[in-house]
Coordinates of C-alpha atoms and ligand atoms in Angstrom, one line a residue:
M92 CA -0.9 -36.5 -39.6
S93 CA -4.1 -34.7 -38.4
N94 CA -4.0 -31.0 -37.8
V95 CA -6.9 -31.2 -35.3
P96 CA -5.6 -30.2 -31.9
T97 CA -5.8 -32.8 -29.2
A98 CA -7.9 -32.3 -26.0
A99 CA -4.7 -31.7 -24.1
Q100 CA -3.6 -29.0 -26.5
T101 CA -7.0 -27.3 -26.4
L102 CA -7.7 -27.5 -22.7
G103 CA -4.1 -27.6 -21.4
P104 CA -3.3 -23.9 -21.1
S105 CA -6.5 -22.8 -19.4
L106 CA -6.6 -25.9 -17.2
Q107 CA -3.0 -25.4 -16.2
R108 CA -3.6 -21.8 -15.3
D109 CA -6.7 -22.7 -13.2
C110 CA -4.5 -25.1 -11.2
I111 CA -2.0 -22.4 -10.1
T112 CA -3.3 -21.6 -6.7
L113 CA -1.5 -19.6 -4.0
S114 CA -0.1 -22.6 -2.2
R115 CA 1.2 -24.2 -5.4
H116 CA 2.7 -20.9 -6.6
V117 CA 4.7 -20.5 -3.4
L118 CA 6.2 -24.0 -3.8
D119 CA 6.9 -23.3 -7.5
Q120 CA 8.7 -20.1 -6.5
L121 CA 10.8 -21.8 -3.8
Q122 CA 11.4 -24.9 -6.0
T123 CA 11.6 -27.2 -3.0
F124 CA 9.3 -29.2 -0.8
A125 CA 11.5 -28.5 2.3
P126 CA 9.6 -27.9 5.5
E127 CA 10.0 -24.1 5.4
A128 CA 8.6 -24.0 1.9
Q129 CA 5.7 -26.2 3.0
D130 CA 5.1 -23.7 5.9
L131 CA 5.1 -20.7 3.7
S132 CA 2.9 -22.4 1.2
A133 CA 0.4 -23.3 3.9
L134 CA 0.7 -19.8 5.3
M135 CA -0.2 -18.2 2.0
S136 CA -3.1 -20.5 1.6
R137 CA -4.4 -19.4 5.1
I138 CA -4.0 -15.7 4.2
G139 CA -6.1 -16.6 1.1
L140 CA -8.7 -18.1 3.3
A141 CA -8.8 -14.9 5.5
A142 CA -9.2 -12.9 2.3
K143 CA -12.1 -15.0 1.1
L144 CA -13.9 -14.7 4.5
I145 CA -13.4 -11.0 4.5
A146 CA -14.5 -10.7 0.8
R147 CA -17.7 -12.7 1.6
H148 CA -18.5 -10.6 4.6
L149 CA -17.9 -7.3 2.7
S150 CA -20.1 -8.4 -0.2
R151 CA -23.1 -9.0 2.1
A152 CA -22.4 -6.3 4.7
G153 CA -25.2 -4.0 3.6
L154 CA -27.7 -6.8 4.2
M155 CA -26.5 -7.8 7.6
E156 CA -27.0 -6.3 11.1
N157 CA -23.9 -4.9 12.7
A158 CA -21.6 -5.4 9.8
L159 CA -21.1 -1.7 8.8
G160 CA -20.7 1.5 10.9
F161 CA -18.7 2.3 14.0
T162 CA -18.4 0.2 17.2
G163 CA -18.1 3.3 19.4
S164 CA -14.6 2.5 20.6
T165 CA -11.2 3.7 19.4
N166 CA -8.0 1.8 18.6
V167 CA -4.5 2.2 19.8
Q168 CA -4.0 4.9 17.2
G169 CA -7.0 6.9 18.6
E170 CA -9.0 6.2 15.4
A171 CA -12.7 5.2 15.6
V172 CA -13.0 1.5 15.1
K173 CA -15.6 0.1 12.6
Q174 CA -17.4 -3.2 12.9
M175 CA -15.6 -4.5 9.9
D176 CA -12.2 -3.7 11.4
V177 CA -13.1 -5.9 14.4
Y178 CA -14.5 -8.7 12.2
A179 CA -11.5 -8.7 9.8
N180 CA -9.0 -8.5 12.7
Q181 CA -10.6 -11.6 14.3
V182 CA -10.7 -13.4 10.9
F183 CA -6.9 -13.5 10.7
I184 CA -6.7 -14.6 14.4
S185 CA -9.2 -17.4 13.9
V186 CA -7.6 -18.6 10.6
F187 CA -4.2 -18.9 12.3
E188 CA -5.3 -20.4 15.6
R189 CA -4.4 -24.1 15.7
S190 CA -2.5 -23.8 12.4
G191 CA 0.9 -24.5 13.8
L192 CA 2.2 -21.8 11.5
V193 CA 2.2 -18.4 13.2
C194 CA 3.2 -17.9 16.8
R195 CA 2.2 -14.2 17.0
L196 CA 0.0 -11.8 15.1
A197 CA 0.3 -8.0 15.3
S198 CA -2.2 -5.6 13.7
E199 CA -3.3 -2.1 13.6
E200 CA -6.3 -2.9 15.7
M201 CA -4.3 -4.5 18.6
E202 CA -2.1 -2.5 21.0
Q203 CA 0.1 -5.5 21.7
P204 CA 0.7 -8.7 19.7
Y205 CA -1.7 -11.6 20.0
Y206 CA 0.1 -14.8 20.9
I207 CA -1.1 -18.3 19.9
P208 CA 0.8 -20.3 22.6
E209 CA -0.1 -23.7 21.2
N210 CA 1.7 -22.6 17.9
C211 CA 4.9 -21.7 19.8
P212 CA 7.6 -22.9 19.3
I213 CA 6.2 -24.8 16.2
G214 CA 5.2 -21.6 14.4
R215 CA 8.3 -19.6 13.7
Y216 CA 6.6 -16.7 12.1
T217 CA 4.9 -13.5 13.0
L218 CA 2.1 -12.1 10.9
L219 CA 1.7 -8.3 10.8
Y220 CA -1.4 -7.0 9.2
D221 CA -3.8 -4.2 8.5
P222 CA -7.1 -6.1 8.5
V223 CA -9.1 -3.4 6.7
D224 CA -7.2 -0.6 5.0
G225 CA -9.3 2.3 3.8
S226 CA -12.0 1.9 6.4
S227 CA -13.5 5.3 5.5
N228 CA -14.6 3.7 2.3
L229 CA -16.6 0.9 4.0
D230 CA -19.9 2.6 4.5
V231 CA -20.0 4.0 1.0
N232 CA -19.3 0.7 -0.8
L233 CA -15.9 1.7 -2.2
N234 CA -12.8 -0.4 -2.4
V235 CA -10.9 -1.4 0.7
G236 CA -8.0 -3.8 1.2
S237 CA -6.0 -5.9 3.7
I238 CA -2.2 -5.7 4.0
F239 CA 0.0 -8.5 5.3
S240 CA 3.6 -9.1 6.1
V241 CA 5.4 -12.2 7.5
R242 CA 8.6 -12.0 9.5
R243 CA 10.6 -14.7 11.2
Q244 CA 10.0 -14.8 15.0
Q245 CA 13.3 -13.7 16.6
G246 CA 13.5 -14.2 20.3
D247 CA 11.0 -15.1 23.0
D248 CA 9.5 -11.6 23.4
L249 CA 8.9 -12.4 27.1
D250 CA 7.7 -8.8 27.9
G251 CA 5.2 -8.8 24.9
Q252 CA 6.7 -5.5 23.6
A253 CA 7.7 -7.1 20.3
Q254 CA 11.2 -5.6 20.4
D255 CA 12.4 -8.2 17.9
L256 CA 10.0 -6.8 15.3
L257 CA 11.7 -3.4 15.4
Q258 CA 13.8 -4.1 12.3
N259 CA 14.0 -2.7 8.8
G260 CA 11.7 -3.7 5.9
H261 CA 14.3 -5.9 4.3
Q262 CA 13.6 -8.5 7.0
Q263 CA 10.2 -9.3 5.6
L264 CA 10.0 -12.9 4.3
L265 CA 6.7 -12.4 2.5
A266 CA 4.4 -9.4 2.0
G267 CA 1.3 -8.5 0.1
Y268 CA -2.2 -7.2 0.0
V269 CA -5.7 -8.1 -0.9
L270 CA -7.8 -5.5 -2.8
Y271 CA -11.6 -6.0 -2.4
G272 CA -12.8 -4.2 -5.6
P273 CA -15.0 -5.3 -8.5
S274 CA -13.1 -8.5 -8.1
T275 CA -10.9 -9.6 -5.2
V276 CA -7.3 -9.7 -6.1
L277 CA -4.3 -10.7 -4.0
V278 CA -0.8 -9.5 -4.8
Y279 CA 2.2 -11.0 -3.0
S280 CA 6.0 -11.3 -3.0
L281 CA 8.4 -13.8 -1.4
G282 CA 11.3 -11.6 -2.5
R283 CA 11.2 -13.3 -6.0
G284 CA 9.1 -10.9 -8.0
V285 CA 5.5 -9.7 -7.5
H286 CA 2.6 -11.9 -8.5
L287 CA -1.1 -11.2 -8.9
F288 CA -4.0 -13.6 -8.2
T289 CA -7.7 -13.1 -8.8
L290 CA -10.4 -14.8 -6.7
D291 CA -12.5 -17.0 -8.9
P292 CA -15.7 -17.2 -7.0
S293 CA -16.9 -20.3 -8.8
L294 CA -13.9 -22.2 -7.6
G295 CA -13.4 -20.4 -4.3
E296 CA -9.7 -20.1 -5.1
F297 CA -7.2 -17.4 -5.9
I298 CA -5.9 -18.2 -9.4
L299 CA -2.7 -16.8 -10.9
A300 CA -3.5 -13.9 -13.1
A301 CA -0.1 -12.3 -13.8
E302 CA 3.5 -13.1 -12.7
N303 CA 6.5 -10.9 -12.3
L304 CA 4.7 -7.5 -12.4
R305 CA 7.0 -4.6 -13.4
I306 CA 6.0 -1.1 -12.4
P307 CA 6.5 1.4 -15.3
E308 CA 9.6 3.6 -15.0
H309 CA 7.3 6.6 -14.9
G310 CA 3.6 7.1 -14.8
P311 CA 1.1 10.0 -15.1
V312 CA -0.7 9.5 -11.7
Y313 CA 0.1 11.3 -8.5
S314 CA -2.0 10.1 -5.6
V315 CA -2.1 12.3 -2.5
N316 CA -4.6 14.0 -0.3
E317 CA -4.3 17.5 -1.5
G318 CA -6.6 18.7 1.3
N319 CA -3.4 18.6 3.4
F320 CA -1.5 21.0 1.1
W321 CA -1.1 23.8 3.7
Q322 CA 0.0 21.4 6.4
W323 CA 2.8 19.7 4.3
E324 CA 6.4 20.6 4.5
D325 CA 7.8 22.7 1.7
P326 CA 9.4 20.0 -0.5
V327 CA 6.0 18.3 -1.0
R328 CA 4.3 21.5 -1.7
E329 CA 7.0 22.3 -4.3
Y330 CA 6.6 18.9 -5.9
I331 CA 2.9 19.3 -6.2
R332 CA 3.4 22.8 -7.7
Y333 CA 5.7 21.2 -10.2
V334 CA 3.1 18.6 -11.2
H335 CA 0.5 21.4 -11.6
R336 CA 2.7 23.3 -13.9
H337 CA 3.6 20.4 -16.2
E338 CA 1.5 18.5 -18.7
G339 CA 0.9 14.8 -18.5
Y340 CA 0.0 14.4 -14.8
T341 CA -3.3 13.3 -13.5
A342 CA -4.5 13.0 -9.9
R343 CA -6.2 9.8 -8.4
Y344 CA -6.9 9.3 -4.7
S345 CA -9.5 6.9 -3.3
G346 CA -8.7 7.2 0.4
A347 CA -7.7 3.5 0.5
L348 CA -3.9 3.0 0.2
V349 CA -4.2 -0.5 -1.2
G350 CA -6.4 0.6 -4.1
D351 CA -4.3 3.7 -4.8
F352 CA -1.1 1.7 -4.6
H353 CA -2.5 -1.1 -6.9
R354 CA -3.2 1.4 -9.6
I355 CA 0.3 2.7 -9.4
L356 CA 1.8 -0.7 -9.4
L357 CA 0.0 -1.6 -12.6
E358 CA 0.1 1.8 -14.4
G359 CA 2.9 3.7 -12.9
G360 CA 3.1 7.0 -11.0
V361 CA 3.6 7.9 -7.4
F362 CA 1.6 7.6 -4.1
L363 CA 2.4 10.1 -1.3
Y364 CA 1.4 10.3 2.3
P365 CA 4.0 12.8 3.5
G366 CA 4.6 14.2 6.9
T367 CA 3.0 17.4 8.0
K368 CA 4.4 20.3 10.1
K369 CA 2.5 19.0 13.1
K370 CA 3.0 15.3 12.3
P371 CA 6.4 14.9 10.5
E372 CA 6.0 11.1 10.6
G373 CA 2.8 11.2 8.6
K374 CA -0.1 8.9 9.1
L375 CA 0.7 5.5 7.7
R376 CA 2.2 2.8 9.9
L377 CA 5.5 1.1 8.9
L378 CA 5.2 -2.5 10.0
Y379 CA 1.8 -3.4 8.6
E380 CA 1.1 -0.7 5.9
T381 CA 4.1 0.9 4.3
A382 CA 6.9 -1.6 4.7
P383 CA 4.9 -4.4 3.0
L384 CA 3.9 -2.1 0.1
G385 CA 7.5 -0.8 -0.1
F386 CA 8.7 -4.4 -0.3
L387 CA 6.3 -5.0 -3.3
A388 CA 7.3 -1.7 -5.0
A389 CA 11.0 -2.7 -4.8
Q390 CA 10.3 -6.2 -6.0
A391 CA 8.4 -4.8 -9.0
G392 CA 11.4 -2.5 -10.0
G393 CA 9.9 0.5 -8.2
R394 CA 10.9 2.4 -5.1
A395 CA 9.6 3.4 -1.7
S396 CA 11.0 6.3 0.2
T397 CA 10.3 8.6 3.1
G398 CA 11.4 11.5 0.9
T399 CA 14.9 11.5 2.4
Q400 CA 15.6 7.8 3.0
D401 CA 14.8 4.4 1.5
L402 CA 11.7 3.3 3.3
L403 CA 12.9 -0.3 3.6
D404 CA 15.9 0.9 5.6
V405 CA 13.8 2.6 8.3
V406 CA 13.8 0.8 11.6
P407 CA 10.5 1.5 13.5
S408 CA 10.8 2.8 17.1
H409 CA 7.8 0.8 18.2
L410 CA 5.2 -1.6 16.9
H411 CA 2.8 1.1 15.6
A412 CA 5.4 3.6 14.4
R413 CA 4.7 5.7 11.4
A414 CA 6.8 7.2 8.6
P415 CA 6.2 9.4 5.6
F416 CA 5.6 7.3 2.5
V417 CA 6.4 8.0 -1.2
A418 CA 6.2 5.0 -3.4
G419 CA 5.8 4.0 -7.0
S420 CA 7.7 4.4 -10.3
P421 CA 11.4 4.8 -9.8
E422 CA 11.6 8.1 -11.8
D423 CA 8.6 9.6 -10.0
V424 CA 9.9 8.7 -6.5
A425 CA 13.3 10.1 -7.5
L426 CA 11.7 13.4 -8.6
V427 CA 9.9 13.7 -5.3
E428 CA 13.2 13.0 -3.5
S429 CA 14.9 15.7 -5.5
F430 CA 12.6 18.3 -4.0
Y431 CA 13.6 17.1 -0.5
A432 CA 17.3 17.2 -1.4
E433 CA 16.9 20.7 -2.8
S434 CA 15.3 22.0 0.3
C435 CA 18.1 20.4 2.5
S436 CA 20.8 22.1 0.4
L437 CA 19.2 25.6 0.8
Ligands
AHG31 P1 -6.9 2.6 7.8 O1 -8.3 2.5 7.2 O2 -6.2 1.2 7.9 O3 -6.8 3.4 9.0 O4 -5.9 3.3 6.7 C1 -6.3 4.5 6.2 C2 -5.2 5.1 5.5 C3 -5.0 4.7 4.0 O5 -5.7 3.6 3.6 C4 -5.3 5.9 3.2 O6 -4.4 6.0 2.2 C5 -5.2 7.0 4.2 O7 -5.4 6.5 5.5 C6 -6.2 8.1 3.9 O8 -6.0 9.1 4.8 P2 -6.6 10.6 4.6 O9 -8.1 10.4 4.8 O10 -5.9 11.4 5.7 O11 -6.2 11.0 3.2
MN32 MN1 -4.5 1.2 6.6
MN33 MN1 -7.0 -0.5 8.9

């Protein structure tokens, strides 16, 4: 018998890997071709298309008129809107129009949800998203991201107030993010582990790069905007003092949640955006920023917390509600929580 490997043996593994696209991976995960699995598979494929459109636009933005910089208007949060925020927000809408998949989209950039009437009642899902996360990085060519979350449409929402979305983070069917860095990566979970895809520009497809990511139990990184030190509440200040006094910690903060969270997901540590004395709820929005990332953290064996409560248990009071965010390795999140618990018991 010849010891020379056959073509199938030589090419098989890499060919097989190249064929694991987002849509196929969703079906593999759900292990069925039932209509809901087909819907979620198509939905992920469309999210992938949105990510590719945004990645392409970002890569050329410096060469185009009106792609970078501010629009001159402010969004519902009172934040200055950038051209790229508007573009990326519209990309998700355009990708899901006439898709039959999503009945409603809600984003950081829209005060109220955007309905796609022709998709209702066919589309039984709502897509929540942060089209560009880390917009302050846009004009200096640093990493930015997009965050997404899919929930089941519950009720008619006749008054457009999206009351049915005001539920805890466990209700997410699917969540993830796209990180536009040196390469474009997409990380997602259907509640069955966390999986990482890398955009292969030569194929124009997201290809599976790593399955079932596990966040380390502890990591050296703490990621927080220390410029806010004097505005934080005492427990956070005490935690940071602890970190400063102990060896083995290192600070990393890029100003883009997706990038900072991605580092922690892969290498361990903790990301914090705590409340301040003036704004106890912090800055980050629950439904389309922290709940999706909290879902991923939990699925990867990590934790997400407000400091005093599991973040996935928090019920938002309105569509754009915020909550303090502490997420990452289970030991590090528990350590931060211990400072909150200590201050409560004093
Ligand atoms: P967005 O660009 O979607 O408004 O989000 C910005 C967020 C987040 O990406 C980042 O972690 C945080 O704001 C940075 O805020 P500070 O500049 O206050 O640190
Ligand atoms: Mn954001
Ligand atoms: Mn944003």
